[in-house]
Amino acid sequence: QRKNPFSSDDRLASKPAHTHRGDPTYGRPPEGSRTEQRGKDAHSHVGREVEELCLIIRRTGEVGEDGHVSVTFGQLFETYVTISNKVVGILLRARKHGLVHFEGEMLWQGKDDDVVITLL
């Protein structure tokens, strides 16, 4: 559409044709767009879910000798699944941000019920 001489869409003409890997806007939606806003909203929603998960770990877990609160995956799954079915994804995000620790790459219901999750 950018090259179409009959196009009257001014939004297309004002945008650069291509961005390159070194460009800070590469792989990002245009500033002020609805896509950018949806991404920001999703990021804050996931952040709230991570906070809620940490609160549930604190409430349901037990304080260990090291002072950290720990809970097994099975116990956490049973408690948290009534709130959200994305417990494993939220746990992975919390670990990525250094809020929790557990062994293994992924946790599976049933198989990993005895894995200890520690709130950092």
Coordinates of C-alpha atoms in Angstrom, one line a residue:
Q1 CA 0.0 0.0 0.0
R2 CA 3.0 2.3 0.7
K3 CA 3.8 2.3 -3.1
N4 CA 0.2 2.4 -4.3
P5 CA -0.3 5.9 -5.9
F6 CA -4.1 5.6 -5.4
S7 CA -3.8 4.9 -1.6
S8 CA -5.1 7.8 0.5
D9 CA -3.9 6.3 3.8
D10 CA -1.5 9.0 5.2
R11 CA -0.5 6.7 8.0
L12 CA 1.3 4.4 5.6
A13 CA 3.3 7.2 4.0
S14 CA 4.6 8.5 7.3
K15 CA 6.1 5.2 8.4
P16 CA 9.6 4.1 7.5
A17 CA 9.6 1.2 5.0
H18 CA 11.9 -1.1 6.9
T19 CA 13.6 -1.3 10.2
H20 CA 16.9 -3.2 10.7
R21 CA 18.2 -5.3 13.7
G22 CA 20.3 -2.5 15.1
D23 CA 17.4 -0.1 15.1
P24 CA 15.9 0.4 18.6
T25 CA 12.4 0.2 17.2
Y26 CA 13.1 -3.2 15.5
G27 CA 10.5 -5.8 16.5
R28 CA 8.4 -3.3 18.4
P29 CA 4.9 -1.9 17.6
P30 CA 4.7 1.8 16.6
E31 CA 4.6 4.2 19.5
G32 CA 1.1 5.2 20.6
S33 CA -0.5 2.3 18.6
R34 CA -3.2 0.1 20.0
T35 CA -0.8 -2.8 19.7
E36 CA 1.7 -1.1 21.9
Q37 CA -1.0 -0.4 24.5
R38 CA -2.2 -4.1 24.4
G39 CA 1.4 -5.2 25.1
K40 CA 1.7 -2.8 28.0
D41 CA -1.6 -4.0 29.4
A42 CA -0.6 -7.6 29.1
H43 CA 2.8 -7.0 30.8
S44 CA 1.1 -5.3 33.8
H45 CA -1.5 -8.1 34.0
V46 CA 1.2 -10.8 34.1
G47 CA 3.1 -8.7 36.7
R48 CA 0.0 -8.7 38.9
E49 CA -0.4 -12.5 38.5
V50 CA 3.3 -13.0 39.6
E51 CA 2.7 -10.9 42.7
E52 CA -0.4 -12.9 43.5
L53 CA 1.5 -16.1 43.1
C54 CA 4.2 -14.9 45.5
L55 CA 1.5 -14.0 48.0
I56 CA 0.0 -17.4 47.8
I57 CA 3.4 -19.1 48.2
R58 CA 3.9 -17.0 51.3
R59 CA 0.5 -17.9 52.7
T60 CA 0.5 -21.6 52.0
G61 CA 4.2 -22.4 52.4
E62 CA 6.4 -23.0 55.4
V63 CA 9.4 -21.0 56.6
G64 CA 12.6 -23.1 56.4
E65 CA 15.7 -22.9 58.4
D66 CA 17.2 -20.4 55.9
G67 CA 14.3 -18.0 56.4
H68 CA 12.8 -18.6 52.9
V69 CA 9.2 -19.7 52.4
S70 CA 8.9 -23.0 50.5
V71 CA 6.0 -25.0 49.2
T72 CA 5.7 -28.1 47.0
F73 CA 4.5 -27.8 43.5
G74 CA 1.6 -30.2 44.2
Q75 CA 0.3 -28.1 47.1
L76 CA 0.8 -24.8 45.1
F77 CA -0.9 -26.3 42.1
E78 CA -4.0 -27.4 44.1
T79 CA -4.2 -23.9 45.7
Y80 CA -3.5 -21.7 42.7
V81 CA -5.3 -23.6 40.0
T82 CA -8.6 -22.3 41.4
I83 CA -7.4 -18.8 40.7
S84 CA -5.7 -19.3 37.4
N85 CA -4.9 -22.2 35.1
K86 CA -1.6 -20.6 34.1
V87 CA 0.3 -21.6 37.2
V88 CA 3.3 -23.1 35.4
G89 CA 3.7 -20.2 33.1
I90 CA 3.5 -17.7 36.0
L91 CA 6.0 -19.8 37.9
L92 CA 8.4 -19.6 35.0
R93 CA 8.0 -15.9 34.7
A94 CA 8.5 -15.5 38.5
R95 CA 11.7 -17.5 38.2
K96 CA 12.9 -15.4 35.3
H97 CA 12.6 -12.3 37.5
G98 CA 14.4 -14.0 40.4
L99 CA 11.4 -14.2 42.7
V100 CA 11.3 -18.0 43.1
H101 CA 13.6 -21.0 42.7
F102 CA 12.9 -24.6 41.8
E103 CA 14.8 -27.4 40.2
G104 CA 14.1 -28.4 36.6
E105 CA 13.2 -26.7 33.4
M106 CA 9.5 -27.3 33.5
L107 CA 7.0 -28.6 36.1
W108 CA 4.3 -31.2 35.3
Q109 CA 1.3 -31.9 37.4
G110 CA 1.5 -35.3 39.0
K111 CA 5.1 -36.0 38.0
D112 CA 6.6 -33.0 39.8
D113 CA 4.2 -32.7 42.8
D114 CA 7.1 -33.1 45.2
V115 CA 9.4 -30.4 43.7
V116 CA 10.0 -27.7 46.2
I117 CA 9.4 -24.1 45.2
T118 CA 11.2 -21.5 47.3
L119 CA 10.2 -17.9 47.5
L120 CA 13.3 -15.7 47.2

